CSV table of C-alpha atoms in Angstrom, one decimal:
chain,number,residue,atom,x,y,z
A,1,MET,CA,0.0,0.0,0.0
A,2,SER,CA,1.4,3.4,-0.9
A,3,ILE,CA,2.1,6.1,1.7
A,4,PHE,CA,-0.8,8.2,0.4
A,5,ARG,CA,-3.3,5.4,0.7
A,6,CYS,CA,-2.0,4.8,4.3
A,7,CYS,CA,-2.6,8.4,5.0
A,8,ALA,CA,-6.1,8.3,3.6
A,9,SER,CA,-7.0,5.2,5.6
A,10,LEU,CA,-5.6,6.7,8.8
A,11,ALA,CA,-7.5,9.9,8.2
A,12,VAL,CA,-10.8,8.1,7.8
A,13,LEU,CA,-10.1,6.0,10.9
A,14,SER,CA,-9.2,9.1,12.9
A,15,LEU,CA,-12.5,10.8,12.0
A,16,LEU,CA,-14.4,7.7,13.0
A,17,LEU,CA,-12.6,7.5,16.4
A,18,VAL,CA,-12.9,11.2,17.1
A,19,GLY,CA,-16.6,11.0,16.5
A,20,VAL,CA,-17.2,8.2,19.0
A,21,VAL,CA,-19.3,9.2,21.9
A,22,GLN,CA,-21.3,7.4,24.5
A,23,ALA,CA,-24.7,8.9,24.9
A,24,GLU,CA,-26.2,7.7,28.2
A,25,SER,CA,-29.0,8.4,30.7
A,26,LEU,CA,-28.6,7.9,34.4
A,27,THR,CA,-30.9,8.3,37.4
A,28,ILE,CA,-29.0,9.0,40.7
A,29,GLU,CA,-30.7,8.8,44.1
A,30,ALA,CA,-29.8,11.5,46.6
A,31,LYS,CA,-27.0,10.6,48.9
A,32,ASP,CA,-28.2,13.0,51.5
A,33,MET,CA,-30.8,15.7,52.0
A,34,GLY,CA,-32.3,17.8,54.7
A,35,TYR,CA,-33.1,21.3,55.8
A,36,TYR,CA,-31.9,24.2,57.9
A,37,SER,CA,-34.4,26.1,59.9
A,38,LYS,CA,-34.2,29.8,61.0
A,39,THR,CA,-36.4,30.6,64.0
A,40,THR,CA,-37.1,34.3,64.4
A,41,MET,CA,-38.5,35.3,67.8
A,42,PRO,CA,-38.9,38.8,69.3
A,43,THR,CA,-35.8,38.5,71.4
A,44,MET,CA,-33.6,36.1,69.4
A,45,THR,CA,-32.8,34.4,66.1
A,46,THR,CA,-31.4,30.9,65.9
A,47,VAL,CA,-30.5,28.5,63.0
A,48,SER,CA,-30.5,24.8,63.5
A,49,HIS,CA,-30.0,21.6,61.5
A,50,VAL,CA,-30.5,18.0,62.6
A,51,PRO,CA,-28.2,15.8,60.5
A,52,ASP,CA,-30.3,12.6,61.0
A,53,ASN,CA,-33.5,14.3,59.9
A,54,GLN,CA,-33.7,13.9,56.1
A,55,TYR,CA,-37.0,15.7,55.5
A,56,TYR,CA,-36.6,18.5,53.1
A,57,ILE,CA,-39.3,21.0,53.8
A,58,ALA,CA,-39.0,24.5,52.4
A,59,GLY,CA,-41.0,27.6,53.3
A,60,LYS,CA,-42.2,29.4,56.4
A,61,LEU,CA,-44.4,28.4,59.3
A,62,TRP,CA,-45.9,30.5,62.1
A,63,GLU,CA,-45.6,29.0,65.6
A,64,GLU,CA,-46.7,30.1,69.0
A,65,SER,CA,-45.2,29.4,72.4
A,66,SER,CA,-46.3,30.9,75.7
A,67,GLY,CA,-48.5,33.4,73.9
A,68,VAL,CA,-45.6,34.6,71.7
A,69,SER,CA,-45.8,34.2,68.0
A,70,TYR,CA,-42.7,33.6,65.9
A,71,THR,CA,-41.7,32.3,62.5
A,72,VAL,CA,-39.6,29.4,61.3
A,73,GLU,CA,-38.2,29.5,57.8
A,74,TYR,CA,-36.9,26.4,56.2
A,75,ARG,CA,-34.4,26.0,53.3
A,76,ASN,CA,-33.5,22.6,52.0
A,77,PHE,CA,-30.6,20.9,50.3
A,78,PHE,CA,-29.8,17.7,48.2
A,79,VAL,CA,-26.5,15.9,47.8
A,80,PHE,CA,-25.8,13.7,44.9
A,81,ASP,CA,-22.7,11.6,44.1
A,82,LEU,CA,-21.8,12.6,40.5
A,83,SER,CA,-18.6,10.7,40.2
A,84,SER,CA,-20.3,8.5,37.5
A,85,VAL,CA,-20.6,11.5,35.2
A,86,ALA,CA,-17.2,13.1,35.9
A,87,ASP,CA,-15.8,15.0,33.0
A,88,ALA,CA,-18.9,14.2,30.9
A,89,THR,CA,-20.9,16.7,28.9
A,90,ILE,CA,-24.3,16.8,30.6
A,91,THR,CA,-27.0,17.6,28.1
A,92,SER,CA,-30.0,17.6,30.4
A,93,ALA,CA,-30.8,17.2,34.1
A,94,LYS,CA,-34.0,16.9,36.0
A,95,LEU,CA,-34.6,16.8,39.8
A,96,SER,CA,-37.6,14.6,40.7
A,97,LEU,CA,-39.3,15.4,44.0
A,98,ASN,CA,-42.6,14.6,45.6
A,99,THR,CA,-44.3,17.6,47.2
A,100,LEU,CA,-45.6,15.4,50.0
A,101,TRP,CA,-47.6,18.0,52.1
A,102,THR,CA,-47.9,21.6,51.0
A,103,SER,CA,-49.8,24.8,51.8
A,104,GLU,CA,-51.6,24.3,48.5
A,105,GLY,CA,-50.6,27.7,47.1
A,106,THR,CA,-48.9,29.1,44.0
A,107,GLU,CA,-45.2,29.5,45.0
A,108,THR,CA,-41.8,29.9,43.4
A,109,PHE,CA,-39.2,27.3,44.4
A,110,GLU,CA,-35.6,28.0,43.3
A,111,LEU,CA,-32.5,25.8,43.4
A,112,TYR,CA,-29.0,27.3,43.9
A,113,ASN,CA,-25.4,26.4,43.9
A,114,VAL,CA,-23.9,25.7,47.4
A,115,SER,CA,-20.5,27.1,48.3
A,116,THR,CA,-20.5,25.3,51.7
A,117,SER,CA,-18.5,22.0,51.6
A,118,VAL,CA,-20.7,18.9,51.7
A,119,SER,CA,-19.0,17.8,54.9
A,120,GLU,CA,-19.9,21.0,56.7
A,121,LEU,CA,-23.3,21.1,55.1
A,122,THR,CA,-24.3,17.7,56.4
A,123,THR,CA,-22.4,18.0,59.7
A,124,PRO,CA,-22.9,21.7,60.6
A,125,PRO,CA,-20.8,23.7,63.0
A,126,SER,CA,-22.0,24.1,66.6
A,127,ASP,CA,-22.1,27.9,66.4
A,128,SER,CA,-25.5,29.3,65.4
A,129,ASP,CA,-23.9,32.2,63.5
A,130,ALA,CA,-21.9,29.8,61.4
A,131,ARG,CA,-25.1,27.8,60.7
A,132,ASN,CA,-26.7,31.1,59.7
A,133,VAL,CA,-24.0,31.5,57.0
A,134,ILE,CA,-24.9,28.1,55.7
A,135,PHE,CA,-28.7,28.9,55.8
A,136,ASN,CA,-28.0,32.0,53.7
A,137,ASP,CA,-25.8,30.0,51.3
A,138,LEU,CA,-28.8,27.7,50.5
A,139,ALA,CA,-30.6,30.6,48.7
A,140,GLU,CA,-27.7,32.7,47.3
A,141,GLY,CA,-25.5,32.6,44.3
A,142,THR,CA,-26.1,31.0,40.9
A,143,VAL,CA,-29.7,29.9,40.3
A,144,TYR,CA,-29.9,26.4,38.9
A,145,ALA,CA,-33.7,26.3,38.4
A,146,THR,CA,-36.9,28.2,39.0
A,147,GLU,CA,-40.2,26.4,39.5
A,148,SER,CA,-43.3,28.6,39.7
A,149,ARG,CA,-46.5,26.7,40.0
A,150,LEU,CA,-49.5,25.7,42.1
A,151,PHE,CA,-48.0,23.1,44.4
A,152,GLY,CA,-50.5,20.3,45.4
A,153,SER,CA,-49.9,17.8,48.1
A,154,GLY,CA,-48.6,14.5,46.8
A,155,ASP,CA,-47.6,15.8,43.4
A,156,ASP,CA,-44.6,14.3,41.7
A,157,ILE,CA,-42.7,17.1,40.0
A,158,LYS,CA,-39.7,17.2,37.8
A,159,ILE,CA,-37.6,20.4,37.9
A,160,THR,CA,-35.4,21.0,34.9
A,161,LEU,CA,-32.0,22.3,35.8
A,162,ASN,CA,-30.3,24.9,33.6
A,163,GLY,CA,-27.0,25.1,31.8
A,164,ASP,CA,-25.1,26.5,34.8
A,165,PHE,CA,-26.0,23.4,36.8
A,166,ARG,CA,-25.0,21.1,33.9
A,167,VAL,CA,-21.6,22.7,33.6
A,168,ALA,CA,-20.9,22.6,37.3
A,169,ALA,CA,-22.2,19.1,37.7
A,170,GLY,CA,-20.2,17.8,34.8
A,171,SER,CA,-16.9,18.9,36.5
A,172,ALA,CA,-18.0,17.9,40.1
A,173,ASN,CA,-16.2,14.5,40.1
A,174,GLY,CA,-17.8,13.5,43.4
A,175,LEU,CA,-20.4,14.7,45.9
A,176,PHE,CA,-22.3,17.8,44.7
A,177,ALA,CA,-24.9,19.8,46.7
A,178,ILE,CA,-27.7,22.1,45.6
A,179,GLY,CA,-29.8,24.3,47.9
A,180,GLY,CA,-33.5,25.2,47.7
A,181,ALA,CA,-35.9,27.8,49.0
A,182,LEU,CA,-39.3,29.4,48.4
A,183,THR,CA,-38.7,32.9,47.1
A,184,THR,CA,-42.3,34.1,47.3
A,185,LEU,CA,-42.6,34.2,51.1
A,186,SER,CA,-44.8,37.1,52.3
A,187,ASP,CA,-45.0,38.9,55.6
A,188,SER,CA,-48.5,37.6,56.2
A,189,THR,CA,-49.3,35.1,59.0
A,190,ASN,CA,-50.2,32.4,56.5
A,191,ASN,CA,-48.1,29.3,56.4
A,192,GLN,CA,-46.3,28.9,53.1
A,193,PHE,CA,-44.4,25.6,52.5
A,194,VAL,CA,-43.8,22.6,50.3
A,195,PHE,CA,-42.2,19.2,50.9
A,196,ASP,CA,-43.5,18.8,54.4
A,197,ALA,CA,-43.4,15.1,55.2
A,198,ARG,CA,-45.8,15.1,58.2
A,199,ASP,CA,-44.4,11.7,59.2
A,200,LEU,CA,-45.3,10.2,55.8
A,201,PRO,CA,-42.8,7.8,54.1
A,202,LEU,CA,-40.2,10.0,52.5
A,203,PRO,CA,-39.7,9.4,48.7
A,204,THR,CA,-36.0,9.7,47.9
A,205,PRO,CA,-35.2,12.6,45.5
A,206,THR,CA,-33.6,11.5,42.2
A,207,LEU,CA,-31.5,13.3,39.6
A,208,THR,CA,-31.8,12.1,36.1
A,209,VAL,CA,-29.1,13.2,33.7
A,210,GLU,CA,-28.4,12.7,30.1
A,211,PHE,CA,-24.8,13.0,29.1
A,212,VAL,CA,-22.2,12.1,26.5
A,213,LYS,CA,-18.6,11.0,27.1
A,214,SER,CA,-16.3,11.6,24.1
A,215,VAL,CA,-13.4,9.3,23.4
A,216,PRO,CA,-10.9,11.7,21.7
A,217,GLU,CA,-7.6,10.1,22.7
A,218,PRO,CA,-7.3,7.3,20.0
A,219,GLY,CA,-8.5,9.7,17.3
A,220,THR,CA,-6.0,12.4,18.4
A,221,PHE,CA,-3.2,9.9,18.4
A,222,VAL,CA,-4.1,8.8,14.9
A,223,LEU,CA,-4.3,12.3,13.7
A,224,LEU,CA,-0.7,12.9,14.9
A,225,LEU,CA,0.3,9.8,12.9
A,226,VAL,CA,-1.5,11.1,9.8
A,227,GLY,CA,0.3,14.4,10.2
A,228,ALA,CA,3.7,12.8,10.6
A,229,ALA,CA,3.0,10.4,7.6
A,230,ALA,CA,1.8,13.2,5.4
A,231,THR,CA,4.8,15.3,6.2
A,232,LEU,CA,7.1,12.4,5.5
A,233,ALA,CA,5.4,11.6,2.2
A,234,PHE,CA,5.5,15.3,1.1
A,235,SER,CA,9.2,15.5,1.9
A,236,ARG,CA,10.0,12.3,0.0
A,237,LYS,CA,7.9,13.5,-2.9
A,238,ARG,CA,9.8,16.8,-3.1
A,239,LEU,CA,13.1,14.9,-2.8
A,240,TRP,CA,12.1,12.6,-5.6
A,241,ARG,CA,11.2,15.5,-7.9
A,242,ARG,CA,14.3,17.5,-7.2
A,243,PRO,CA,16.6,17.8,-10.3
A,244,ARG,CA,19.8,15.7,-9.9
């Protein structure tokens, strides 16, 4: 086989190898989930989190103790192990939740990136001020999804996560957390909440991702061979044509 035919064959092979991708879909169950609650009373404000409690309520409840009314705001979080999609290009992502028990109102639920490390998020510091920083972090920063709808008790919902999430998740290579909060809370004394379990069996949240993993290394290697072979062939051809 001539050098030029070898080059042509290698070029075709390289194009085929470079184009090889693995298109896949994967459903991942939450590794951990829960909530942080901020209790605001006339004389004090405290933030708490119980690591063993994996309910993920979000919203605001009005409570009363000894004739004193106060509010408790809840923000939730979800942790997923994304090592199986490390370095992949995620083309779509949906978070599946069951609303469990809600206040039956039209609300906006948003999901955010979480700057707090997963270890600190799931095992919070003992200091209430430090926990307040985490509470704020659950509803700050990059927005990954906005779901505005009439939430009904027991609804199964799928929340589509945006491109910012897909990029961040694709490079996570391990545990990855997202935070959630209702952003339509009012100053009224009405309770506003979603995902309240009320001692019901807790459905595990799932994240369904579609992704592709390219396989560029063999193709890249062959392209280098093609380039080297073509250079050699061109040099030999010029040498053969040179007047003696």
